[in-house]
CSV table of C-alpha atoms and ligand atoms in Angstrom, one decimal:
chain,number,residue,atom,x,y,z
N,1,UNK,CA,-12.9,-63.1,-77.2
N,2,UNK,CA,-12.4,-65.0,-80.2
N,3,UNK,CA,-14.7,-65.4,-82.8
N,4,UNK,CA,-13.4,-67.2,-85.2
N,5,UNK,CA,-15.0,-71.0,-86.2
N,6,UNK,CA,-12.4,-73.2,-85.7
N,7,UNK,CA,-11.4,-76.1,-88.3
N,8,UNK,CA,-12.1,-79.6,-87.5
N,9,UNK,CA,-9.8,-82.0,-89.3
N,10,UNK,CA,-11.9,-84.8,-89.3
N,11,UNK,CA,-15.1,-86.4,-87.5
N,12,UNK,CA,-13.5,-89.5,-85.8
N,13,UNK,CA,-13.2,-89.6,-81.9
N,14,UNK,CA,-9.8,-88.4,-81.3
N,15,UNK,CA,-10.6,-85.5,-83.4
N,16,UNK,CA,-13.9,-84.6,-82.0
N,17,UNK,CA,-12.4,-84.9,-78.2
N,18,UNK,CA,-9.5,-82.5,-79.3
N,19,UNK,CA,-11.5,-80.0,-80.8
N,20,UNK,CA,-14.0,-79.8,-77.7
N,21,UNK,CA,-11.5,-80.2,-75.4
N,22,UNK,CA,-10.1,-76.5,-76.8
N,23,UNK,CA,-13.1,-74.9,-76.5
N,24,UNK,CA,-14.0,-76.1,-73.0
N,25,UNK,CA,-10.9,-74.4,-72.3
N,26,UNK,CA,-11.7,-71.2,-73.8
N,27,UNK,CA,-14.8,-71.4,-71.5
N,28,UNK,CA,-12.6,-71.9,-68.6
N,29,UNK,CA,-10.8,-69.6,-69.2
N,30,UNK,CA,-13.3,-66.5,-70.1
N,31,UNK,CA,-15.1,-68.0,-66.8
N,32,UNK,CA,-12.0,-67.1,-64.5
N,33,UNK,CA,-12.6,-63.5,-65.8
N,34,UNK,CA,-16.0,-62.5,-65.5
N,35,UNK,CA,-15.6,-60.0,-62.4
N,36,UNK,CA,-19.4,-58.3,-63.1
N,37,UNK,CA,-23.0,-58.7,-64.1
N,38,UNK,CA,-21.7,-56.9,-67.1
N,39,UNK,CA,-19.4,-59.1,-68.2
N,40,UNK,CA,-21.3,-62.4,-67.5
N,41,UNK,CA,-24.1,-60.8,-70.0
N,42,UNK,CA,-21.4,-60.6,-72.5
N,43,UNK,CA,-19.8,-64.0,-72.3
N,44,UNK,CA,-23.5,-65.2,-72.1
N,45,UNK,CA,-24.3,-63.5,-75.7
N,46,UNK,CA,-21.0,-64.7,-76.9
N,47,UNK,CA,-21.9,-68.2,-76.3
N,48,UNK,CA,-25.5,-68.6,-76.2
N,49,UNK,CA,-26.4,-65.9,-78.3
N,50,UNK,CA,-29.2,-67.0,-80.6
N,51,UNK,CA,-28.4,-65.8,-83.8
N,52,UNK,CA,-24.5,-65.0,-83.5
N,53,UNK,CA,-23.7,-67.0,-80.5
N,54,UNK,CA,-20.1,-68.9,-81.0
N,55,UNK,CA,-22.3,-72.7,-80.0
N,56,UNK,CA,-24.5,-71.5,-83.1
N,57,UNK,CA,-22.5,-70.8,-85.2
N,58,UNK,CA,-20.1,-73.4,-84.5
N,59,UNK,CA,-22.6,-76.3,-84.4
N,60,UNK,CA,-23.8,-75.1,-87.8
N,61,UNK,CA,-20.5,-75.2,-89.4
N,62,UNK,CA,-19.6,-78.7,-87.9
N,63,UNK,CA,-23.2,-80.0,-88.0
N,64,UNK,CA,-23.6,-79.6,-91.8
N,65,UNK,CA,-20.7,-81.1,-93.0
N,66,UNK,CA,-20.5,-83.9,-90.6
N,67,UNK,CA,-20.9,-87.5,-92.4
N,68,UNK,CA,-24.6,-89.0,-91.0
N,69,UNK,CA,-22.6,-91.1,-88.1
N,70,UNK,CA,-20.8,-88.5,-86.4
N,71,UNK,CA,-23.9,-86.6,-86.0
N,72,UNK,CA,-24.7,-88.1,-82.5
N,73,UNK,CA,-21.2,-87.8,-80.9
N,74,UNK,CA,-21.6,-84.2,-82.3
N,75,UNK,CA,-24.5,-83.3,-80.3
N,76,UNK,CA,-23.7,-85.1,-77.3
N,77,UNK,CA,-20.5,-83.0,-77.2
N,78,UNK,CA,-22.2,-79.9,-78.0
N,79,UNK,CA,-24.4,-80.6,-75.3
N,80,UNK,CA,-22.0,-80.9,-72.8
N,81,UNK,CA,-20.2,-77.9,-73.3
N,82,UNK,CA,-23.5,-75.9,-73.4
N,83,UNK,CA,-24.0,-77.3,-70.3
N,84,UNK,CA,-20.7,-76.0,-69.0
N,85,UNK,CA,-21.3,-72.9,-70.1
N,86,UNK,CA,-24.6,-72.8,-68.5
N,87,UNK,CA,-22.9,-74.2,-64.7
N,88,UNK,CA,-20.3,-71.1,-65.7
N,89,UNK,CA,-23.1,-68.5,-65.5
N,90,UNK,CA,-25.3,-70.2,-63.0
N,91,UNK,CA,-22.1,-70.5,-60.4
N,92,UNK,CA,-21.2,-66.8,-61.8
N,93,UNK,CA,-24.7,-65.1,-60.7
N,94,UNK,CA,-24.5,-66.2,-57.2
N,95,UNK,CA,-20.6,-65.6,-57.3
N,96,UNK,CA,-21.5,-62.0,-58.1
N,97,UNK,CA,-24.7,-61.4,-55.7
N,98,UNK,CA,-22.3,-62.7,-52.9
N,99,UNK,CA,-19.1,-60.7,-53.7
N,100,UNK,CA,-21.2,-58.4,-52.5
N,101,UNK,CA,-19.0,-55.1,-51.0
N,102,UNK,CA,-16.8,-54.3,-54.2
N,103,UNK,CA,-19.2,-55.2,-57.0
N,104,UNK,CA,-21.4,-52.5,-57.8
N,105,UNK,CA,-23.7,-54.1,-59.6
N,106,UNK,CA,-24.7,-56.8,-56.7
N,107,UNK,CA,-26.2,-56.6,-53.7
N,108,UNK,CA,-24.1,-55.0,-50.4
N,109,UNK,CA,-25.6,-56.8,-47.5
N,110,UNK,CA,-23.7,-54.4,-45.4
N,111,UNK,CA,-25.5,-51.2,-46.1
N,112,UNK,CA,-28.9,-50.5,-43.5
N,113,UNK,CA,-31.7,-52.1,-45.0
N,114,UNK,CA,-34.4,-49.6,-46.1
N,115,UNK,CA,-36.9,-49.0,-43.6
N,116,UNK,CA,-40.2,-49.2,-44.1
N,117,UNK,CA,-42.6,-47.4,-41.7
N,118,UNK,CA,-45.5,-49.0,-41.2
N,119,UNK,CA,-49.0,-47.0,-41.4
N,120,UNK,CA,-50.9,-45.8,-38.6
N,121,UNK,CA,-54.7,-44.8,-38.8
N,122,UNK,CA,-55.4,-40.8,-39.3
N,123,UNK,CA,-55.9,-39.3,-36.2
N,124,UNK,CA,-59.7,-38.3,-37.4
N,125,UNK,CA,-60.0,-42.0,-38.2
N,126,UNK,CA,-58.9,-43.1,-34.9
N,127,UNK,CA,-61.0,-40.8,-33.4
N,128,UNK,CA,-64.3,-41.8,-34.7
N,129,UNK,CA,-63.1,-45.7,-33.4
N,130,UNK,CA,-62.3,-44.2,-30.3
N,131,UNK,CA,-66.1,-42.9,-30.1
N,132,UNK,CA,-67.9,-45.4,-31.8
N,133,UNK,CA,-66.2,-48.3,-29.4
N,134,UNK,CA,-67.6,-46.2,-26.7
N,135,UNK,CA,-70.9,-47.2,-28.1
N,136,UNK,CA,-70.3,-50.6,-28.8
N,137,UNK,CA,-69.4,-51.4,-25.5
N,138,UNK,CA,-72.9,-50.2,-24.6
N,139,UNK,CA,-74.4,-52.4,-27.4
N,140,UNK,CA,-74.7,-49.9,-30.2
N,141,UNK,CA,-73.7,-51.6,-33.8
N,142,UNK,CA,-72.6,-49.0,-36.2
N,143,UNK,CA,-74.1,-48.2,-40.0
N,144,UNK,CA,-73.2,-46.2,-42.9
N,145,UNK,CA,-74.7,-44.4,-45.6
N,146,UNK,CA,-74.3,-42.5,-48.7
N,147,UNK,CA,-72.3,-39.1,-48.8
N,148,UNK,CA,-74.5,-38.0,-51.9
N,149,UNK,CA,-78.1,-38.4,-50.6
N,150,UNK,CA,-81.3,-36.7,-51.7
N,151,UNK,CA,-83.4,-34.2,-50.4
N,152,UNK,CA,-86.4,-36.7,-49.1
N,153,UNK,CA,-83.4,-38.4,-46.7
N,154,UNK,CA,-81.1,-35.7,-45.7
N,155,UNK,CA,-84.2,-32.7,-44.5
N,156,UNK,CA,-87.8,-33.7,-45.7
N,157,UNK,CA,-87.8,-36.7,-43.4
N,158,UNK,CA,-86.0,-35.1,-41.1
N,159,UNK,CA,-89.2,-32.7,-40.5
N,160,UNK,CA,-87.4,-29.8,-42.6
N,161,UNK,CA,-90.0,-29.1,-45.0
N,162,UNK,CA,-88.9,-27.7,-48.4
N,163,UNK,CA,-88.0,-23.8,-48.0
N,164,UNK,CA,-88.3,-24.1,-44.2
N,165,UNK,CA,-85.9,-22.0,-42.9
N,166,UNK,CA,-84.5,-24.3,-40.9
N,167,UNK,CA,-82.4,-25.4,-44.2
N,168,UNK,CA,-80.6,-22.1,-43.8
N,169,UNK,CA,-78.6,-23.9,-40.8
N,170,UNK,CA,-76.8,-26.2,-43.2
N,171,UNK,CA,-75.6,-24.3,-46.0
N,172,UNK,CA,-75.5,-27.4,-49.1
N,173,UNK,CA,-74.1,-28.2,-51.6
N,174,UNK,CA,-76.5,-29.3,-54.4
N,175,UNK,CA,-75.6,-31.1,-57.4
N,176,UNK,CA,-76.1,-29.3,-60.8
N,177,UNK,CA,-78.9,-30.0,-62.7
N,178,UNK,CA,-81.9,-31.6,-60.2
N,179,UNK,CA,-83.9,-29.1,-61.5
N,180,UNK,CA,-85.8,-31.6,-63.4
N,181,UNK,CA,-86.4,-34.2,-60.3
N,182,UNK,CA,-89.8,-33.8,-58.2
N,183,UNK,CA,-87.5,-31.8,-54.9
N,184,UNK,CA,-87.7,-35.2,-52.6
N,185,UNK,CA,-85.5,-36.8,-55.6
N,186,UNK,CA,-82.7,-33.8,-55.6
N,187,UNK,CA,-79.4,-34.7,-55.1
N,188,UNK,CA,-76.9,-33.2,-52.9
N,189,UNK,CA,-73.9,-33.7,-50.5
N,190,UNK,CA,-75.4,-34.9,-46.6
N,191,UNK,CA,-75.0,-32.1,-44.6
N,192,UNK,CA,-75.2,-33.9,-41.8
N,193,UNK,CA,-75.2,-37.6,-40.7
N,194,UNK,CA,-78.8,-37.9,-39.5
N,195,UNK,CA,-80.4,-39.2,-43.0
N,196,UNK,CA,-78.9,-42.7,-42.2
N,197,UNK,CA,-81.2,-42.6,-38.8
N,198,UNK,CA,-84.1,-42.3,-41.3
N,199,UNK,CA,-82.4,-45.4,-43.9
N,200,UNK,CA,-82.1,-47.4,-40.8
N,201,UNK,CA,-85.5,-47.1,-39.6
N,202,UNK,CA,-87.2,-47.7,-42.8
N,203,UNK,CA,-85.3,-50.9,-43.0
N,204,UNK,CA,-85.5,-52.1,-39.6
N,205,UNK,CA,-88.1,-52.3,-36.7
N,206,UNK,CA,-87.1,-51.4,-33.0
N,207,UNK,CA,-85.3,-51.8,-31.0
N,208,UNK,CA,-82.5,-49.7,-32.9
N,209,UNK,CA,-79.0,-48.8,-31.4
N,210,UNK,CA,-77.1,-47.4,-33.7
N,211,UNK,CA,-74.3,-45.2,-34.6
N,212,UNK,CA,-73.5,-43.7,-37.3
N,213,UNK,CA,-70.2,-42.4,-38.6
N,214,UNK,CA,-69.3,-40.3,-41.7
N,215,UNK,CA,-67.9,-37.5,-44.0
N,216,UNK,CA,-70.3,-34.6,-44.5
N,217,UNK,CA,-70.2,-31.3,-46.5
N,218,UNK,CA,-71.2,-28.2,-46.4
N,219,UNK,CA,-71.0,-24.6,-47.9
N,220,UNK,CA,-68.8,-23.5,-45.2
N,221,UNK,CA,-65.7,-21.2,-45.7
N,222,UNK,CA,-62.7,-23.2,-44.5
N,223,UNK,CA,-61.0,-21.5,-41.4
N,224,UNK,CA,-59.4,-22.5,-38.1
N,225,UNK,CA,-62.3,-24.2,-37.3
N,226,UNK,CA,-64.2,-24.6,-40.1
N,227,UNK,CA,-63.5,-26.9,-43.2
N,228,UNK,CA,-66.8,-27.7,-46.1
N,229,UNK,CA,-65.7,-31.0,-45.5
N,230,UNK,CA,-66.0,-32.4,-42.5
N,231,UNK,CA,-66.7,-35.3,-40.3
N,232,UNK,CA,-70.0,-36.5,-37.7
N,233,UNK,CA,-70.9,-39.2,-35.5
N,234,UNK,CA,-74.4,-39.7,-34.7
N,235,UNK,CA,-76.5,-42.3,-32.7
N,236,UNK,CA,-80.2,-43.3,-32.5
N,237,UNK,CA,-81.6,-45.2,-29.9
N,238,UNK,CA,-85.6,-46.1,-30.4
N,239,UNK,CA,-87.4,-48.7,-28.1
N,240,UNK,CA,-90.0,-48.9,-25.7
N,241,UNK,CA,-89.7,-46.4,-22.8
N,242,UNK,CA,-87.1,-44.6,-23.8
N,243,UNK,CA,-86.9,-41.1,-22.1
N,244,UNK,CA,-84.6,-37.9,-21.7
N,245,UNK,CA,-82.8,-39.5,-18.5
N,246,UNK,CA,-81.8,-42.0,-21.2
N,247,UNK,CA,-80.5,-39.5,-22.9
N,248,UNK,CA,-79.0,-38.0,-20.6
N,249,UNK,CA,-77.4,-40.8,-18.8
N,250,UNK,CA,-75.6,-42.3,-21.9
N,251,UNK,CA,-74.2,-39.0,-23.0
N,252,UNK,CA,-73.0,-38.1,-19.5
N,253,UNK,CA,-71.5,-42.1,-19.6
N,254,UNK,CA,-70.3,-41.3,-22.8
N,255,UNK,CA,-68.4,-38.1,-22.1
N,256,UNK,CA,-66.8,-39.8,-18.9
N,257,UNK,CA,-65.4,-42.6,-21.0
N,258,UNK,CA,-64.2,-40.3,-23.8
N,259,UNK,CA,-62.4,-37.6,-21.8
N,260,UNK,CA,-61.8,-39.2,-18.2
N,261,UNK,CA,-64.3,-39.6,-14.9
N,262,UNK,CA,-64.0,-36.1,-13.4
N,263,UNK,CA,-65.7,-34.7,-17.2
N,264,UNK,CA,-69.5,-33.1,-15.8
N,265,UNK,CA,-71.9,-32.3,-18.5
N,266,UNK,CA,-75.0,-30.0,-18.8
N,267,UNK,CA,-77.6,-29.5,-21.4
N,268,UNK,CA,-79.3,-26.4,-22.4
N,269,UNK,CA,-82.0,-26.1,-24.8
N,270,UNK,CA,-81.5,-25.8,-28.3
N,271,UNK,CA,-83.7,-26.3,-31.6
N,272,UNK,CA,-83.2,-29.2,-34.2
N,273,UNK,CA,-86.4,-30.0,-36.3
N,274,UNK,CA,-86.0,-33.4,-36.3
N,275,UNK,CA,-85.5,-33.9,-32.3
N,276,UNK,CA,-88.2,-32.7,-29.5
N,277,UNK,CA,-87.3,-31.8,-27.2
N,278,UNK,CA,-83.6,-30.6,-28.5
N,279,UNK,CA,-80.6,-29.9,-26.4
N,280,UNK,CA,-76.9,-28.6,-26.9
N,281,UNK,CA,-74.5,-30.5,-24.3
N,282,UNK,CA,-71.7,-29.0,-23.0
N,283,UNK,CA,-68.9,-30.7,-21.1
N,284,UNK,CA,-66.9,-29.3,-18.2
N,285,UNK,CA,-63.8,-27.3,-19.9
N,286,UNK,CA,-61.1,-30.7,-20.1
N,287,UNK,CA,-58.0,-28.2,-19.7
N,288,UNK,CA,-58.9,-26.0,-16.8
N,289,UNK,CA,-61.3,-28.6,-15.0
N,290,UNK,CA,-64.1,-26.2,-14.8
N,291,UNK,CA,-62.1,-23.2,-13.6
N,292,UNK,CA,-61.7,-21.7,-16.7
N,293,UNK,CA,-59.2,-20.5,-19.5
N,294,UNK,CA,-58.7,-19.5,-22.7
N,295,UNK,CA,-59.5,-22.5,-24.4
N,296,UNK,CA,-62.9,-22.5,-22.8
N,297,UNK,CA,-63.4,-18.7,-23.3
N,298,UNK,CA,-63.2,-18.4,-19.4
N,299,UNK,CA,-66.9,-20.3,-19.1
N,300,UNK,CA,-65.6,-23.5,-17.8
N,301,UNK,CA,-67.4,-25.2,-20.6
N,302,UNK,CA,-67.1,-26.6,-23.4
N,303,UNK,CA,-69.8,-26.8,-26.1
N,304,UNK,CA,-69.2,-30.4,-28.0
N,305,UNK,CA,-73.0,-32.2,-29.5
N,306,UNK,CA,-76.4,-31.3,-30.3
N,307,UNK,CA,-78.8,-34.1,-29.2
N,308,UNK,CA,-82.8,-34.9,-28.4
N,309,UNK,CA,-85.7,-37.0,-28.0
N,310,UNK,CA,-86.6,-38.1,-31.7
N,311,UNK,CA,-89.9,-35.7,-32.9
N,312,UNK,CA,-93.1,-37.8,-33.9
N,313,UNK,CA,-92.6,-35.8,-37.3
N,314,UNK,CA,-90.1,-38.3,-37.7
N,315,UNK,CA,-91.2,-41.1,-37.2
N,316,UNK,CA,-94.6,-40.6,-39.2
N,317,UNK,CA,-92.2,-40.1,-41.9
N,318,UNK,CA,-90.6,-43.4,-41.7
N,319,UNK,CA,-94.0,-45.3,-41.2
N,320,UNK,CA,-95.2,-43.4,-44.4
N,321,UNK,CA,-92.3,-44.8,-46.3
N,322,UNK,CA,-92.3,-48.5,-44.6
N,323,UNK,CA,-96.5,-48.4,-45.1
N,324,UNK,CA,-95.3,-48.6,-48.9
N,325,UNK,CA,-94.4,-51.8,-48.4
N,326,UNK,CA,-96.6,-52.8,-45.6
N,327,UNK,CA,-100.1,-50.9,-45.2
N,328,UNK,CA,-100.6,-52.0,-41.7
N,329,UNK,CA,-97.5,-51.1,-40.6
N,330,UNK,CA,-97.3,-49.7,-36.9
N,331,UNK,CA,-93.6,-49.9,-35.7
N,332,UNK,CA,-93.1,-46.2,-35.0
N,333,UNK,CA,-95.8,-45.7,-33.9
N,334,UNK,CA,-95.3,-42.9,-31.2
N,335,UNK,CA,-97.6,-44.0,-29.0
N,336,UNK,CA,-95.5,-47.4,-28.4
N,337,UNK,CA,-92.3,-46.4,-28.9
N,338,UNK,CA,-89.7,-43.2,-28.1
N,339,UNK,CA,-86.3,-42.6,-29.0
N,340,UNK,CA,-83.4,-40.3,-29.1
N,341,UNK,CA,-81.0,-39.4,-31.8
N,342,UNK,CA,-77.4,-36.8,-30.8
N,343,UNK,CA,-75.0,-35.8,-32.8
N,344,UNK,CA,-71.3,-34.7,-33.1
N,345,UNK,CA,-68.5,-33.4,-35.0
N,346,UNK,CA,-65.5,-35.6,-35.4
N,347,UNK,CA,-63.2,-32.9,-35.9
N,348,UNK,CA,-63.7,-30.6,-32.9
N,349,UNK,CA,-63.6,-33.8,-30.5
N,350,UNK,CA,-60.0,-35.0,-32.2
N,351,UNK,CA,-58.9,-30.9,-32.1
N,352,UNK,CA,-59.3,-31.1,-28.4
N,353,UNK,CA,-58.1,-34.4,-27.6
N,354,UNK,CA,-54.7,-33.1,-29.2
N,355,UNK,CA,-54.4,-30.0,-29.2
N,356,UNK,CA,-54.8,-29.1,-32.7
N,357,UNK,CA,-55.4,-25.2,-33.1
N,358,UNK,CA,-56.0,-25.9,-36.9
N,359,UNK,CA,-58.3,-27.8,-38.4
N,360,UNK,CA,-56.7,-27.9,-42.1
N,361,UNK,CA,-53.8,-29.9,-40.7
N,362,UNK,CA,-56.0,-32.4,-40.5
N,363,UNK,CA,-56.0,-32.8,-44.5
N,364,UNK,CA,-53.0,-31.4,-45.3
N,365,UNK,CA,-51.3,-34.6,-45.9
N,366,UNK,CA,-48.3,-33.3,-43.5
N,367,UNK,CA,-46.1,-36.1,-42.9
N,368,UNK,CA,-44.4,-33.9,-39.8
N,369,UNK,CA,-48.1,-33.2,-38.1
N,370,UNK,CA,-49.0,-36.7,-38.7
N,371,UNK,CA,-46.2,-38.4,-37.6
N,372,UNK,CA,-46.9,-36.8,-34.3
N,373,UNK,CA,-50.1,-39.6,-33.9
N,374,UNK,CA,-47.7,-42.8,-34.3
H,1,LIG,N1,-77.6,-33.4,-37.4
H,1,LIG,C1,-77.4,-32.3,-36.4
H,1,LIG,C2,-76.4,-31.3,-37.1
H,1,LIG,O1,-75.7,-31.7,-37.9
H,1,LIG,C3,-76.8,-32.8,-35.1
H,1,LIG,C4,-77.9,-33.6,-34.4
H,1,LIG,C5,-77.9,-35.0,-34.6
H,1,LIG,C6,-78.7,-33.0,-33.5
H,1,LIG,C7,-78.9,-35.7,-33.9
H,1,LIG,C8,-79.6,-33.7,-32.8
H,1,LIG,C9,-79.7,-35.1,-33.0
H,1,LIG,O2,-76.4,-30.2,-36.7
């Protein structure tokens, strides 16, 4: 490209016309050669270039020596071919975006597109919906708490008294330092989900249907079926008359709904401090159908929740708190009202609905195992 300013003989119109009338060539004729982005940048700076541009530097020389009345035909010609030049690259972007299949640095709108998968919800995720919408359905709402809780909330309200040795059950994970905190105030990770039943009782009267679903941890070495992290949903129901046929009627509907009609359940005693009386439920075995195999050890059941009716502990516990607040107040009081509380583990529900023999897949972060839920 030339670079050179070129002479202008004089300022009258024939002149001026001439002179511009070569340089709108030149244009022309660079324009007819710009085959890439590359190029176009280059014959932008050439022209437009701020500082060393060719219309600078041009208009500077002509501009300073023109006498006062030639000024305006000037810079209406100057205008006009800055304006071609701009058209030039404007007509020369699209040019190049659509000319497409040999220009390498445009677009080739014959390639695939790229394909973007769209997310699906983890299959632990989609498993605590699949439960908890059992529950909605039967008029349950759902709440949520805190994953680091303190001691009053996550055993001392729950009826396990400090150095009970009922807190051997749920190995936990303190946080450092407490040491200094009266022990009702110590922090640590919920071991279980049951605190929020005593959260949502101290902020709200019967009747309560709730569930609750939620990460908990404990001091657990991870194996096939064991991970410190892990994953619970529980449910409270407190009202007037509520009994153990309750109980066992909404778990025994529940099951149904969750692993088909034909599912039987049973409940044999168990121990919780914070549920009297306490039961484990099993489920008939949902691979053999109750004959047995090896996924049900050869039983023909399947243990899958721990569950009972709430124990007054409990609820004197709650009415000491809400009594804070409100001296007389009397809404869990035993004598008028009974509840139950059950609970499960996300994980081993999920492992059985699918199949999984390992529980780590589950946060592996695997793209091939959890592609497999799509
Ligand atoms: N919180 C108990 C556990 O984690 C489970 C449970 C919940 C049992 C509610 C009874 C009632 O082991």
């Amino acid at each position: 490209m030339s670079d050179t300013i070129p002479q202008l003989s004089s300022y009258d119109e024939p002149s001026l016309e001439a002179a511009f009338a070569t340089l709108s060539a030149e244009v022309r004729q660079q324009a007819a050669a710009l085959a890439n982005a590359e190029a176009q940048e280059n014959f932008r700076l050439h022209w437009l270039g701020r500082k060393q541009g060719r219309l600078k530097l041009i208009s500077d020389a002509w501009l300073k020596a023109a006498p006062a009345e030639a000024r305006k035909p000037l810079g209406i010609r100057f205008n006009q071919l800055k304006q071609q030049i701009e058209e030039t690259l404007e007509s020369g972007a699209v040019a190049a975006k659509a000319g497409a299949e040999t220009n390498v640095q445009g677009i080739d709108i014959s390639l695939p597109g790229t394909a973007r998968q769209p997310g699906i919800a983890h299959p632990l995720l989609s498993t605590m919906h699949e439960v908890v919408r059992v529950f909605h359905q039967l008029g349950y709402s759902t709440n949520l708490g805190p994953q680091v809780e303190s001691d009053f909330y996550n055993f001392e309200a729950l009826n396990f008294p400090p150095n009970h040795p009922a807190r051997d059950t749920q190995d936990t994970l303190q946080i450092a330092n407490q040491q200094a905190r009266p022990s009702r105030d110590r922090l640590l990770m919920r071991t279980h989900t049951s605190p929020v039943q005593i959260r949502t009782m101290i902020a709200q009267g019967p009747p309560v249907r709730i569930v609750i679903p939620g990460k908990v941890h404990r001091n657990d070495a991870a194996d096939a079926t064991h991970s410190p992290i892990f994953h619970q949903i529980e449910g409270l129901c407190v009202d007037t008359n509520i009994t153990f046929s309750d109980l066992k009627g909404t778990l025994d509907h529940a099951m149904k709904a969750l692993f088909g009609s034909a599912v039987k359940t049973r409940f044999f005693p168990s121990f919780f401090p914070f549920t009297e009386p306490s039961a484990d439920v099993q489920i008939s075995c949902i691979f053999c159908g109750g004959t047995g195999c090896r996924k049900c050890k050869h039983s023909g059941w399947i243990e899958l929740l721990g569950c009972g009716m709430v124990d007054p502990a409990v609820f004197a516990a709650v009415t000491a708190e809400r009594r804070k607040k409100n001296p007389d107040d009397d809404a869990y009081d035993p004598a008028k009202i009974s509840g139950f509380a059950f609970g499960m583990g996300v994980e081993r529900i999920a492992m059985m609905l699918h199949g999984v023999s390992d529980i780590g897949q589950f946060y592996s972060g695997d793209m091939r195992f959890l592609e497999q839920f799509a």
